[in-house]
mmCIF file of C-alpha atoms in Angstrom:
data_model
loop_
_atom_site.group_PDB
_atom_site.id
_atom_site.type_symbol
_atom_site.label_atom_id
_atom_site.label_comp_id
_atom_site.label_asym_id
_atom_site.label_seq_id
_atom_site.Cartn_x
_atom_site.Cartn_y
_atom_site.Cartn_z
ATOM 1 C CA ILE A 100 67.896 127.630 52.206
ATOM 2 C CA GLN A 101 65.328 126.260 54.610
ATOM 3 C CA GLY A 102 64.173 128.954 57.037
ATOM 4 C CA TRP A 103 66.454 131.680 55.643
ATOM 5 C CA SER A 104 66.442 134.106 52.726
ATOM 6 C CA LEU A 105 70.227 134.514 52.931
ATOM 7 C CA ASP A 106 72.440 133.357 50.067
ATOM 8 C CA ARG A 107 73.884 130.653 52.322
ATOM 9 C CA GLU A 108 73.526 129.249 55.816
ATOM 10 C CA PRO A 109 74.439 131.852 58.457
ATOM 11 C CA ASP A 110 77.793 131.627 60.209
ATOM 12 C CA LEU A 111 76.144 132.486 63.513
ATOM 13 C CA VAL A 112 72.550 132.292 64.743
ATOM 14 C CA VAL A 113 71.644 134.286 67.856
ATOM 15 C CA GLN A 114 68.329 133.935 69.684
ATOM 16 C CA MET A 115 66.905 136.928 71.527
ATOM 17 C CA SER A 116 66.826 134.925 74.786
ATOM 18 C CA THR A 117 67.046 131.405 76.148
ATOM 19 C CA SER A 118 63.270 131.113 76.560
ATOM 20 C CA PRO A 119 60.231 132.421 74.639
ATOM 21 C CA PHE A 120 58.451 135.639 75.533
ATOM 22 C CA GLU A 121 54.758 135.251 76.340
ATOM 23 C CA VAL A 122 52.532 137.717 74.495
ATOM 24 C CA PRO A 123 49.231 138.383 76.299
ATOM 25 C CA ALA A 124 45.901 137.888 74.584
ATOM 26 C CA GLU A 125 45.046 141.587 74.542
ATOM 27 C CA GLY A 126 46.149 145.033 75.611
ATOM 28 C CA THR A 127 49.206 147.090 74.712
ATOM 29 C CA VAL A 128 52.607 145.459 75.063
ATOM 30 C CA GLU A 129 55.411 147.942 75.660
ATOM 31 C CA TYR A 130 58.590 147.475 73.642
ATOM 32 C CA GLN A 131 60.556 144.516 74.982
ATOM 33 C CA TYR A 132 64.367 144.509 74.999
ATOM 34 C CA PHE A 133 66.480 141.369 75.127
ATOM 35 C CA VAL A 134 70.281 141.363 75.388
ATOM 36 C CA ALA A 135 71.784 138.277 73.778
ATOM 37 C CA GLU A 136 74.537 136.694 75.840
ATOM 38 C CA THR A 137 76.760 136.202 72.795
ATOM 39 C CA ILE A 138 79.967 138.214 73.217
ATOM 40 C CA PHE A 139 82.150 138.734 70.176
ATOM 41 C CA LYS A 140 85.769 138.001 71.062
ATOM 42 C CA GLU A 141 87.081 139.725 67.939
ATOM 43 C CA ASP A 142 85.882 142.349 65.480
ATOM 44 C CA LYS A 143 83.390 140.909 63.027
ATOM 45 C CA TRP A 144 82.242 142.201 59.642
ATOM 46 C CA VAL A 145 78.666 141.263 58.702
ATOM 47 C CA ARG A 146 77.898 141.254 54.975
ATOM 48 C CA ALA A 147 74.368 139.834 55.409
ATOM 49 C CA ALA A 148 71.923 139.467 58.281
ATOM 50 C CA GLU A 149 68.333 138.337 58.626
ATOM 51 C CA VAL A 150 65.825 138.433 61.473
ATOM 52 C CA VAL A 151 63.413 135.499 61.582
ATOM 53 C CA PRO A 152 60.462 136.001 63.961
ATOM 54 C CA GLY A 153 59.480 133.027 66.041
ATOM 55 C CA ASN A 154 55.809 133.984 65.620
ATOM 56 C CA ARG A 155 55.058 136.340 62.722
ATOM 57 C CA GLU A 156 51.458 136.628 63.870
ATOM 58 C CA VAL A 157 52.405 138.783 66.869
ATOM 59 C CA VAL A 158 55.749 140.361 65.901
ATOM 60 C CA HIS A 159 54.962 143.903 64.757
ATOM 61 C CA HIS A 160 58.651 144.600 64.244
ATOM 62 C CA ALA A 161 62.034 143.430 65.479
ATOM 63 C CA ILE A 162 65.242 145.484 65.394
ATOM 64 C CA VAL A 163 68.684 144.153 66.296
ATOM 65 C CA PHE A 164 71.254 146.656 67.565
ATOM 66 C CA VAL A 165 74.948 146.268 68.357
ATOM 67 C CA ARG A 166 75.915 147.251 71.913
ATOM 68 C CA PRO A 167 79.672 147.954 72.112
ATOM 69 C CA PRO A 168 81.553 146.968 75.284
ATOM 70 C CA GLY A 169 81.834 149.334 78.239
ATOM 71 C CA GLY A 170 79.506 151.956 76.832
ATOM 72 C CA GLU A 171 81.887 152.872 74.017
ATOM 73 C CA ARG A 172 80.516 155.424 71.569
ATOM 74 C CA GLN A 173 79.843 154.332 68.029
ATOM 75 C CA ASP A 174 78.989 156.002 64.770
ATOM 76 C CA GLY A 175 75.385 155.691 63.656
ATOM 77 C CA ILE A 176 72.836 154.050 65.958
ATOM 78 C CA GLY A 177 74.307 150.566 66.065
ATOM 79 C CA TRP A 178 71.591 149.223 63.755
ATOM 80 C CA LEU A 179 72.431 145.735 62.522
ATOM 81 C CA THR A 180 69.235 144.513 60.841
ATOM 82 C CA ALA A 181 65.468 144.383 61.299
ATOM 83 C CA PHE A 182 62.193 142.688 60.472
ATOM 84 C CA VAL A 183 59.216 144.809 59.397
ATOM 85 C CA PRO A 184 56.125 143.868 57.372
ATOM 86 C CA GLY A 185 56.754 143.509 53.660
ATOM 87 C CA GLN A 186 60.477 144.228 53.670
ATOM 88 C CA THR A 187 62.789 141.794 51.921
ATOM 89 C CA LEU A 188 66.542 141.347 52.219
ATOM 90 C CA THR A 189 68.669 143.785 50.248
ATOM 91 C CA ALA A 190 72.049 142.516 49.082
ATOM 92 C CA LEU A 191 74.954 144.775 50.037
ATOM 93 C CA PRO A 192 77.437 145.932 47.391
ATOM 94 C CA GLU A 193 80.611 143.867 47.073
ATOM 95 C CA GLY A 194 83.136 144.868 49.731
ATOM 96 C CA THR A 195 80.524 146.483 52.003
ATOM 97 C CA ALA A 196 79.642 145.268 55.502
ATOM 98 C CA ARG A 197 78.595 146.343 58.988
ATOM 99 C CA LYS A 198 81.134 146.161 61.803
ATOM 100 C CA ILE A 199 80.549 144.494 65.176
ATOM 101 C CA PRO A 200 83.377 145.578 67.517
ATOM 102 C CA ARG A 201 85.075 143.033 69.733
ATOM 103 C CA GLY A 202 83.214 142.519 73.011
ATOM 104 C CA SER A 203 79.842 143.674 71.662
ATOM 105 C CA LYS A 204 76.481 142.139 72.463
ATOM 106 C CA LEU A 205 73.285 142.129 70.418
ATOM 107 C CA VAL A 206 70.155 143.881 71.649
ATOM 108 C CA PHE A 207 66.752 142.836 70.286
ATOM 109 C CA GLN A 208 64.025 145.490 70.337
ATOM 110 C CA MET A 209 60.726 143.640 70.038
ATOM 111 C CA HIS A 210 57.306 145.162 69.384
ATOM 112 C CA TYR A 211 54.402 142.760 69.848
ATOM 113 C CA THR A 212 50.733 143.030 68.862
ATOM 114 C CA PRO A 213 48.288 140.769 70.760
ATOM 115 C CA VAL A 214 45.914 138.728 68.603
ATOM 116 C CA GLY A 215 43.197 137.697 71.045
ATOM 117 C CA ARG A 216 44.890 134.707 72.621
ATOM 118 C CA VAL A 217 48.067 134.079 74.593
ATOM 119 C CA THR A 218 50.999 133.273 72.304
ATOM 120 C CA GLN A 219 54.779 132.911 72.524
ATOM 121 C CA ASP A 220 57.694 134.192 70.479
ATOM 122 C CA LEU A 221 61.401 133.409 70.270
ATOM 123 C CA THR A 222 62.939 135.522 67.502
ATOM 124 C CA LYS A 223 66.440 134.924 66.129
ATOM 125 C CA VAL A 224 68.962 136.594 63.822
ATOM 126 C CA GLY A 225 71.337 134.916 61.392
ATOM 127 C CA LEU A 226 74.668 136.533 60.489
ATOM 128 C CA VAL A 227 76.938 135.942 57.499
ATOM 129 C CA PHE A 228 80.492 137.161 58.084
ATOM 130 C CA ALA A 229 83.108 138.479 55.676
ATOM 131 C CA ASP A 230 86.903 138.601 55.928
ATOM 132 C CA GLU A 231 88.123 142.036 56.974
ATOM 133 C CA GLU A 232 90.587 142.067 54.074
ATOM 134 C CA SER A 233 87.683 141.990 51.605
ATOM 135 C CA ILE A 234 85.893 145.012 53.118
ATOM 136 C CA HIS A 235 86.537 148.540 51.884
ATOM 137 C CA THR A 236 83.268 150.245 52.879
ATOM 138 C CA GLU A 237 81.534 150.249 56.275
ATOM 139 C CA LEU A 238 77.743 150.465 56.208
ATOM 140 C CA GLN A 239 76.009 152.445 58.954
ATOM 141 C CA THR A 240 72.391 153.403 59.628
ATOM 142 C CA LYS A 241 71.398 156.899 60.724
ATOM 143 C CA LEU A 242 67.966 158.190 61.705
ATOM 144 C CA ALA A 243 65.976 161.213 60.635
ATOM 145 C CA ILE A 244 63.157 161.099 63.173
ATOM 146 C CA ASN A 245 60.532 163.386 64.670
ATOM 147 C CA ARG A 246 58.568 162.223 67.715
ATOM 148 C CA ASP A 247 57.495 165.650 68.992
ATOM 149 C CA PHE A 248 54.341 166.398 67.049
ATOM 150 C CA GLU A 249 50.584 166.185 67.514
ATOM 151 C CA ILE A 250 48.078 165.781 64.695
ATOM 152 C CA PRO A 251 45.241 168.308 65.142
ATOM 153 C CA PRO A 252 41.729 166.780 65.277
ATOM 154 C CA GLY A 253 40.216 166.458 61.818
ATOM 155 C CA ASP A 254 43.448 167.199 59.944
ATOM 156 C CA ASP A 255 43.820 164.464 57.326
ATOM 157 C CA ASP A 256 46.856 165.981 55.617
ATOM 158 C CA PHE A 257 49.226 166.953 58.442
ATOM 159 C CA ARG A 258 52.869 167.344 57.410
ATOM 160 C CA VAL A 259 55.752 166.232 59.636
ATOM 161 C CA GLN A 260 59.365 167.111 58.863
ATOM 162 C CA MET A 261 62.633 165.634 60.058
ATOM 163 C CA THR A 262 66.319 166.132 59.235
ATOM 164 C CA ALA A 263 69.539 164.094 59.249
ATOM 165 C CA ASN A 264 72.926 165.788 58.980
ATOM 166 C CA ARG A 265 76.532 165.652 60.232
ATOM 167 C CA PHE A 266 77.891 162.867 58.089
ATOM 168 C CA ALA A 267 81.489 161.687 58.267
ATOM 169 C CA PRO A 268 83.815 162.870 55.476
ATOM 170 C CA GLY A 269 83.463 160.707 52.399
ATOM 171 C CA SER A 270 80.017 159.369 53.378
ATOM 172 C CA LYS A 271 77.600 158.277 50.680
ATOM 173 C CA LEU A 272 73.872 157.577 50.859
ATOM 174 C CA TRP A 273 73.166 154.055 49.664
ATOM 175 C CA ALA A 274 69.524 153.372 50.577
ATOM 176 C CA ILE A 275 66.491 154.877 52.320
ATOM 177 C CA ALA A 276 63.903 153.013 54.417
ATOM 178 C CA PRO A 277 60.815 155.154 55.200
ATOM 179 C CA HIS A 278 58.887 154.105 58.289
ATOM 180 C CA MET A 279 55.545 155.360 59.564
ATOM 181 C CA HIS A 280 52.536 153.699 61.137
ATOM 182 C CA TYR A 281 48.944 153.392 59.922
ATOM 183 C CA ARG A 282 48.228 157.118 59.764
ATOM 184 C CA GLY A 283 51.200 157.814 57.515
ATOM 185 C CA LYS A 284 50.092 158.075 53.887
ATOM 186 C CA SER A 285 52.943 159.595 51.865
ATOM 187 C CA PHE A 286 56.670 160.156 52.197
ATOM 188 C CA ARG A 287 59.202 162.367 50.443
ATOM 189 C CA VAL A 288 62.968 162.613 50.886
ATOM 190 C CA ALA A 289 65.022 165.551 49.668
ATOM 191 C CA VAL A 290 68.706 166.446 49.828
ATOM 192 C CA GLU A 291 69.653 170.058 50.488
ATOM 193 C CA SER A 292 73.042 171.460 49.508
ATOM 194 C CA PRO A 293 74.510 174.815 48.450
ATOM 195 C CA ALA A 294 73.421 173.863 44.925
ATOM 196 C CA GLY A 295 69.777 173.664 45.970
ATOM 197 C CA ARG A 296 67.156 171.109 46.979
ATOM 198 C CA GLU A 297 66.643 167.822 45.141
ATOM 199 C CA ILE A 298 63.911 165.236 45.776
ATOM 200 C CA ILE A 299 65.457 161.778 45.622
ATOM 201 C CA LEU A 300 62.524 159.650 46.856
ATOM 202 C CA ASP A 301 58.777 160.149 46.523
ATOM 203 C CA VAL A 302 56.367 157.579 48.000
ATOM 204 C CA PRO A 303 52.869 158.980 47.288
ATOM 205 C CA ASN A 304 50.956 155.940 48.611
ATOM 206 C CA TYR A 305 52.742 154.589 51.680
ATOM 207 C CA ASP A 306 51.519 151.176 52.828
ATOM 208 C CA PHE A 307 52.455 150.041 56.326
ATOM 209 C CA ASN A 308 52.209 146.402 55.232
ATOM 210 C CA TRP A 309 54.880 146.885 52.538
ATOM 211 C CA GLN A 310 57.799 148.733 54.092
ATOM 212 C CA HIS A 311 60.476 148.738 51.440
ATOM 213 C CA ALA A 312 64.095 149.798 51.515
ATOM 214 C CA TYR A 313 64.798 151.910 48.433
ATOM 215 C CA VAL A 314 68.309 151.486 47.030
ATOM 216 C CA LEU A 315 69.706 154.348 44.973
ATOM 217 C CA GLN A 316 70.961 153.495 41.490
ATOM 218 C CA GLN A 317 74.185 155.344 42.363
ATOM 219 C CA PRO A 318 75.269 156.152 45.943
ATOM 220 C CA LEU A 319 74.873 159.858 46.693
ATOM 221 C CA ALA A 320 77.845 161.773 48.122
ATOM 222 C CA LEU A 321 77.028 163.416 51.473
ATOM 223 C CA ASP A 322 79.702 166.050 51.902
ATOM 224 C CA ASP A 323 79.034 167.618 55.305
#
């Protein structure tokens, strides 16, 4: 499909804004947030989604979140989909989808990297919907993140730890997407339970330019 890696043309294409964002020639560009004006008039189930940067040269990453109406709370972080270097689309299991509640808007988090000249970007996301009757499993994204650390000068093997817990009853782990920046060099994920500690993902040579999502052969039960 021209312009998309989806299995068919998207049912809905949403641009981050009505006009391009101008990326300066140099300097640091703080994260930019754009709220798409599209309002969903009914609950929607998304079985596939893809972010297509308007200018891959300057888009460091793009994340699309769901913002429910009226500040309603939601499970997970509202993650819908994202673009990062090297990551390809991962097909969801049959009957699995993400939910966009009625009245929601889409929020684009954009991280730009200047390339020495003024450029423009207008990123978009394509959504493929599924009938609610065909969905039996809701997919959510949760974060295990640690921002409160400092790497001591000269330490080339500094370890950072983070934890995710409090999963809803019946939850299962389907995939893991490690993310670090240039100084990150290895990544390991373990599951701790009364039975002990088990390493389920080991990435000994992390490469920022190839940020994969690792799908488990069998979903892992996360009994809280």
